[in-house]
Tab-separated table of C-alpha atoms in Angstrom:
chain	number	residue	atom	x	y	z
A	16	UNK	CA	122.031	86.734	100.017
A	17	UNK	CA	121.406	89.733	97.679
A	18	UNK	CA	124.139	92.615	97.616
A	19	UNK	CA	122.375	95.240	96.897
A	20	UNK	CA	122.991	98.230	99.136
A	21	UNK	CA	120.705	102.149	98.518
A	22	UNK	CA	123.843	103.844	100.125
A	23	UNK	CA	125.301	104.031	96.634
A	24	UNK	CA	122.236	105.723	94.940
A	25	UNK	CA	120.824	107.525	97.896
A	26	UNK	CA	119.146	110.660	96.929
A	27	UNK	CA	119.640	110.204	93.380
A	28	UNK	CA	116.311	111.631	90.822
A	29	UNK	CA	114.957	108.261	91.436
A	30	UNK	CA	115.050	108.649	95.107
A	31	UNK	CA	113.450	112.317	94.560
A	32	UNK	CA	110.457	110.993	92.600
A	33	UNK	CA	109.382	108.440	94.470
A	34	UNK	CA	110.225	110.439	98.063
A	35	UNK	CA	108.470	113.543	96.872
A	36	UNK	CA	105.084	111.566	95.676
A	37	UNK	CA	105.447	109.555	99.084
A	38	UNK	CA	105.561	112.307	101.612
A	39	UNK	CA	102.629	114.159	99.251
A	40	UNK	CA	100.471	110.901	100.201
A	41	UNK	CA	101.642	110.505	103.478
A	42	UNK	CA	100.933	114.078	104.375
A	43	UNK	CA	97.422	113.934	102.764
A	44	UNK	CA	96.609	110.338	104.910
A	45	UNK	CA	97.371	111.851	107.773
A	46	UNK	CA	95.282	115.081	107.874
A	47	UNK	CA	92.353	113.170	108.836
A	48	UNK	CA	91.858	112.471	112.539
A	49	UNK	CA	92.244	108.886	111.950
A	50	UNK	CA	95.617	106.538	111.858
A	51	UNK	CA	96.807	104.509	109.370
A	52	UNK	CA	99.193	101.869	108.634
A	53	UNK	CA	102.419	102.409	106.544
A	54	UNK	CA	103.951	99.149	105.307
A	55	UNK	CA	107.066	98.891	103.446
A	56	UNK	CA	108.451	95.159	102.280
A	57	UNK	CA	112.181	96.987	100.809
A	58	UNK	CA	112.756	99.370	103.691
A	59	UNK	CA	116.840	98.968	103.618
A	60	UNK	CA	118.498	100.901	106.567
A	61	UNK	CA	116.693	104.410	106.347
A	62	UNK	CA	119.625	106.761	106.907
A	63	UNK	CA	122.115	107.453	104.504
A	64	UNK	CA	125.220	109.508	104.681
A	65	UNK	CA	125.938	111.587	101.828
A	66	UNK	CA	129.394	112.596	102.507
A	67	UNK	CA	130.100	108.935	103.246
A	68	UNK	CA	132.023	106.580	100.221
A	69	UNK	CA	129.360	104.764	99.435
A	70	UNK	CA	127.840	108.415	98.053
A	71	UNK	CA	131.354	109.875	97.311
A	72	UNK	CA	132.197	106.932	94.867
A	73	UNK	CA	128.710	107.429	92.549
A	74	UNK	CA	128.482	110.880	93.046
A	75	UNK	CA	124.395	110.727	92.288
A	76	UNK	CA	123.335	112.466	94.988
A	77	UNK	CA	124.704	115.457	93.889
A	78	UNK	CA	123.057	115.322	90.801
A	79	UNK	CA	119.819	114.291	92.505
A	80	UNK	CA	118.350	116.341	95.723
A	81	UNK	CA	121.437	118.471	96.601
A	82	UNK	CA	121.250	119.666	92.395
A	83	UNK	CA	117.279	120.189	92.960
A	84	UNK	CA	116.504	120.823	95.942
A	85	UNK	CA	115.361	123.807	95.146
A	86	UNK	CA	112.209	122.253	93.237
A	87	UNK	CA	110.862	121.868	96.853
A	88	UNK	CA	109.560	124.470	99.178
A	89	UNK	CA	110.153	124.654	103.018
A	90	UNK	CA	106.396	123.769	103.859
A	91	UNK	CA	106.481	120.735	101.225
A	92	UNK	CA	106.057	117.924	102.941
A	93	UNK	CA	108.931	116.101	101.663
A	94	UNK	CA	111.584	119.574	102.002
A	95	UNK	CA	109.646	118.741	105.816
A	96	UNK	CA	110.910	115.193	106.336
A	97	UNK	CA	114.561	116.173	105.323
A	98	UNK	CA	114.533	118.635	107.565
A	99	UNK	CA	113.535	117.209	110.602
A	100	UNK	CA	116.339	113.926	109.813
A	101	UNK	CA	118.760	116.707	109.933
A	102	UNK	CA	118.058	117.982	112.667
A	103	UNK	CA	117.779	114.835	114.192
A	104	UNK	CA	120.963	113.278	112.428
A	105	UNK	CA	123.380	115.910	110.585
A	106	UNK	CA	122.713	118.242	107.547
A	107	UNK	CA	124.383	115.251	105.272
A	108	UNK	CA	122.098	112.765	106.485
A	109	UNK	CA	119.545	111.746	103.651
A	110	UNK	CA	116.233	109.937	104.469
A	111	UNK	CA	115.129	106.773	102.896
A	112	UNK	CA	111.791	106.188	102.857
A	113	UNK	CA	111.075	104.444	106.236
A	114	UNK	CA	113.014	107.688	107.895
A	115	UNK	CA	110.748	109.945	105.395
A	116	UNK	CA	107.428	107.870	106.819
A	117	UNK	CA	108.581	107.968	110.256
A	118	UNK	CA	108.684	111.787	110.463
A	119	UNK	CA	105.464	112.430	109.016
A	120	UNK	CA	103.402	109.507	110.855
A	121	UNK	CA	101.931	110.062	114.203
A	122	UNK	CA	102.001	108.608	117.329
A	123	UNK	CA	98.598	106.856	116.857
A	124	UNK	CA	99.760	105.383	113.328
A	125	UNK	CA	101.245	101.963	112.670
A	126	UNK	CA	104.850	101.937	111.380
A	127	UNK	CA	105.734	97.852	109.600
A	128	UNK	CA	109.146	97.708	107.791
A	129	UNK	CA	110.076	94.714	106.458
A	130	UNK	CA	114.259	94.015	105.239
A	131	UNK	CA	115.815	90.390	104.266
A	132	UNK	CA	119.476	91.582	104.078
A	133	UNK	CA	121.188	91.192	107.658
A	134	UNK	CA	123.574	94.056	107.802
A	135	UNK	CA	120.937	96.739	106.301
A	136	UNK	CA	118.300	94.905	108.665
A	137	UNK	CA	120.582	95.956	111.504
A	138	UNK	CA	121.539	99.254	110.255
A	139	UNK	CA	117.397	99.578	109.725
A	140	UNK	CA	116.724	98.524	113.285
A	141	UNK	CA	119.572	100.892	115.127
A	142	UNK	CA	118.219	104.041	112.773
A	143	UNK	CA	114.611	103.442	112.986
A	144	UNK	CA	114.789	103.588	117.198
A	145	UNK	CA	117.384	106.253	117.198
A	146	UNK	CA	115.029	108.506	115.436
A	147	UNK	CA	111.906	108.279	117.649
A	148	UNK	CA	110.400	106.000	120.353
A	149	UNK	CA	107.579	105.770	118.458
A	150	UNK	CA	105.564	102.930	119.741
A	151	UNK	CA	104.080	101.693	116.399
A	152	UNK	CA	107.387	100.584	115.111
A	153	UNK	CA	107.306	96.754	113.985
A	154	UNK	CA	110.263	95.572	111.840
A	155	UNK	CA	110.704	92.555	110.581
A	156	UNK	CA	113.685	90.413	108.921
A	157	UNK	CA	111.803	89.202	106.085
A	158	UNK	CA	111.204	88.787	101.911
A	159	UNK	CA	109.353	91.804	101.754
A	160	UNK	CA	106.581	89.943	99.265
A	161	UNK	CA	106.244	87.645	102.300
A	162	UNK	CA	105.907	89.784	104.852
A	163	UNK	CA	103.308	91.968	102.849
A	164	UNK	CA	101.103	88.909	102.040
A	165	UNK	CA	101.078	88.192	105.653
A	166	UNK	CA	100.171	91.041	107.034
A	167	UNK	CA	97.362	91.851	104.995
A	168	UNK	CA	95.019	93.668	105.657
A	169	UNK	CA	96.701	95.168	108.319
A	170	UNK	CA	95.212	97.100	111.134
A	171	UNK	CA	93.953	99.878	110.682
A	172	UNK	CA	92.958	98.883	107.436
A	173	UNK	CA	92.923	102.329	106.516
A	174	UNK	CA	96.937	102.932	105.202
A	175	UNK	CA	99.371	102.738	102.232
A	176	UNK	CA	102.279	100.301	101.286
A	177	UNK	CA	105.478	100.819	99.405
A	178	UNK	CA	106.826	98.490	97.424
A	179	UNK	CA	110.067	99.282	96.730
A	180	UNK	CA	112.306	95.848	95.412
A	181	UNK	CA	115.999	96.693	94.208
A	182	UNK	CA	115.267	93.992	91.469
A	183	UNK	CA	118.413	92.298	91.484
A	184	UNK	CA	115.697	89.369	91.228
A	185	UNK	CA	114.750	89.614	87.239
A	186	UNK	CA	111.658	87.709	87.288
A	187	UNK	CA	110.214	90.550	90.065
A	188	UNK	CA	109.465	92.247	86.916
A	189	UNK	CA	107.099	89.827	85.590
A	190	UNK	CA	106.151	88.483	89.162
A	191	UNK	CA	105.289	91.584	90.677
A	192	UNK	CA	102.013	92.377	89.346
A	193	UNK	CA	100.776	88.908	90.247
A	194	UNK	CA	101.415	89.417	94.191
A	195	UNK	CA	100.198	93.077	93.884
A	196	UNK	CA	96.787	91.450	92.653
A	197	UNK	CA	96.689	88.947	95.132
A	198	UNK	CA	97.766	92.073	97.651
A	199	UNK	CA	95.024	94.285	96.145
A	200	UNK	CA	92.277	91.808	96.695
A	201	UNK	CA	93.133	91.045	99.965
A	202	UNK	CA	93.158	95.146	100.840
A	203	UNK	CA	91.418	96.611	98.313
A	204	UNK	CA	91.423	100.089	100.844
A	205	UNK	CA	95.161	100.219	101.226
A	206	UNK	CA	97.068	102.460	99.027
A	207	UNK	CA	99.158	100.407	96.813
A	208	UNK	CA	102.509	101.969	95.414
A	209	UNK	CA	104.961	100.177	93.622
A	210	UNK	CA	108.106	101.903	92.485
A	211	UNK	CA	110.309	100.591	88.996
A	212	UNK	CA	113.239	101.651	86.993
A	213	UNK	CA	113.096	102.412	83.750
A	214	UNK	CA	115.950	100.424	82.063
A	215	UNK	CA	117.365	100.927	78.650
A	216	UNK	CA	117.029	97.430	77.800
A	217	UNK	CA	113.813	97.550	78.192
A	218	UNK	CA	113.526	94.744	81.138
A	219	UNK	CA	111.165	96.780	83.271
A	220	UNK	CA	108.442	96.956	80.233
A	221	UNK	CA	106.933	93.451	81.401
A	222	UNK	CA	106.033	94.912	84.744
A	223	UNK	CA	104.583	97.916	83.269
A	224	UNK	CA	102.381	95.696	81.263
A	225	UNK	CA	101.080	93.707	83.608
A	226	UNK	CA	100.199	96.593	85.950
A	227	UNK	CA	97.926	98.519	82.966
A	228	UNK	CA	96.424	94.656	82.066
A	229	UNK	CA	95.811	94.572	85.866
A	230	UNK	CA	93.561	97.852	85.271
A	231	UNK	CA	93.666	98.642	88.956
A	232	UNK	CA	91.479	101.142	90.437
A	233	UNK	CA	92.353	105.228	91.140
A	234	UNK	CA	96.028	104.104	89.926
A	235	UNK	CA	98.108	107.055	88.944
A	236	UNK	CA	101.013	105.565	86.648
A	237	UNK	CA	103.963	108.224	86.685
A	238	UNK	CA	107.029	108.066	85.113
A	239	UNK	CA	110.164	110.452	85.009
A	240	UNK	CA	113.707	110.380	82.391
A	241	UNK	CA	116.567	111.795	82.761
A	242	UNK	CA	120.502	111.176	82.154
A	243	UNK	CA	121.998	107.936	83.548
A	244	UNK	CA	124.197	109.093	86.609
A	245	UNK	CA	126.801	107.548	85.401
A	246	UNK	CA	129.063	106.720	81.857
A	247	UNK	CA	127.526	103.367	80.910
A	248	UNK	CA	124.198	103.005	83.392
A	249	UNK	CA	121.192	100.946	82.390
A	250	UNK	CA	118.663	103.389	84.224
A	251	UNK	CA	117.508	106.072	82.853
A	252	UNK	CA	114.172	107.144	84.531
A	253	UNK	CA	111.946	105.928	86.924
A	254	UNK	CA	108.139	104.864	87.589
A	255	UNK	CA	105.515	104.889	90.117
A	256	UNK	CA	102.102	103.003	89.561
A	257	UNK	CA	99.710	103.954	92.816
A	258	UNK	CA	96.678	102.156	93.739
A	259	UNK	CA	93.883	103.637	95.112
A	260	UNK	CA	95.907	107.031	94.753
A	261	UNK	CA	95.548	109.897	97.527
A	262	UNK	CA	93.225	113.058	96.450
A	263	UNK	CA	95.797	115.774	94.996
A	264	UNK	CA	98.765	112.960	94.142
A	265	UNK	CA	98.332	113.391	90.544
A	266	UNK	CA	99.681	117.330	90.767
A	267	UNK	CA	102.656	116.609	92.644
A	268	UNK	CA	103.304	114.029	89.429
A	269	UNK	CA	102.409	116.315	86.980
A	270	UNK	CA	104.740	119.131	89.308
A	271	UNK	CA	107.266	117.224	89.120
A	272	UNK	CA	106.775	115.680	85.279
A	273	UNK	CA	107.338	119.479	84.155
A	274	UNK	CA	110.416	119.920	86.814
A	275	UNK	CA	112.226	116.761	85.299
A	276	UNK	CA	111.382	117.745	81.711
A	277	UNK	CA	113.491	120.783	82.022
A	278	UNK	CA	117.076	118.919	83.926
């Protein structure tokens, strides 16, 4: 079973990129009278403490959203999320990505969160129906890849998916574009995003590659640098390629291209 666990790195400048560009899409799907589905295959357990040790002993949150939080204004839709999990949960309380979906979706939308590892599957479940009795909720206990394959296309077809793998798995970097095809083909509608690190020894570059061979349609790539978080870290950015990519997505990235150019 994998170890990986987001409580260490929650809210880092990783965590802001790809939050920030996923509320932005989110918030754009749902202005239309019409619901979607939101599908994530990496979902891990949603709600993260910040003043707990996991946090404490990285210390990247505070050089992440609680050192720029300012870059976001009350009414952005992402500044939105955060607020509402506090309110909900506790001022230190930091949303992953399902929590940051589940307060911008609507009642009419489909919610499908997918986790393999049992302990964040169980954290994922407890958080996810704490936060809302929202009756499009589906999780399941699953390889994300699997689980996406499977449910595709998903209904309403209209919707976006996150990809989000903590790539302990090495070859995801050279498999991933593969399944995203196959994904692609089978829901060429669905927003696609896939989220990457940028490593210094250069092990994401084969997923990068594959994704511009791929040449998918309306995909905004984005990528972001800035100082390893701590003495000795491989990561030193982070990347977003989005398929099919939401009207308006592409200035949030360039927003936020200028914002990180300046840490």
């Amino acid at each position: 079973m994998l170890s990986y666990q987001h409580g260490f790195h929650a809210g880092n400048l990783a965590d802001v990129q790809k939050h920030a560009l996923l509320a932005v899409m989110l918030d754009y799907m749902t202005r239309k009278d019409k619901p979607i589905s939101y599908i994530e295959t990496h979902a891990g357990r949603a709600l993260y403490d910040l003043e707990g040790s996991q946090a404490q002993k990285t210390g990247e949150a505070a050089k992440g959203i609680k050192a720029v939080d300012g870059w976001f204004k009350p009414t952005h839709p992402y500044a939105r999320a955060r607020k509402a999990i506090a309110e909900a949960h506790g001022k230190n309380i930091y949303p992953g990505s399902p929590a940051i979906a589940q307060a911008l979706l609507r009642d009419t939308d489909q919610l499908h969160l997918a986790e393999l590892h049992p302990t964040e599957f169980e954290e994922l479940t407890a958080n996810t129906k704490a936060s809302t009795s929202f009756a499009g909720l589906h999780l399941k206990q699953q390889d994300g890849i699997q689980f996406a394959q499977s449910i595709c296309p998903p209904e309403p077809k209209r919707g976006l998916m996150l990809i989000d793998p903590s790539y302990e798995i090495k070859s995801d970097f050279e498999s991933l574009p593969s399944q995203i095809y196959k994904l692609h083909r089978k829901w060429n509608v669905g927003v696609i995003a896939l989220w990457y690190p940028i490593l210094k020894n250069g092990t994401h570059l084969p997923l990068v590659e594959g994704m511009l061979y791929a040449n998918f349609p309306g995909c905004l790539h984005h990528e972001v640098r800035f100082k390893p978080a701590q003495k000795g870290h491989g990561m030193f950015g982070s990347g977003m390629f989005v398929i099919n990519a939401p009207f308006g997505l592409s200035d949030e990235a360039n927003r936020l291209s200028g914002l990180y150019a300046k840490l």
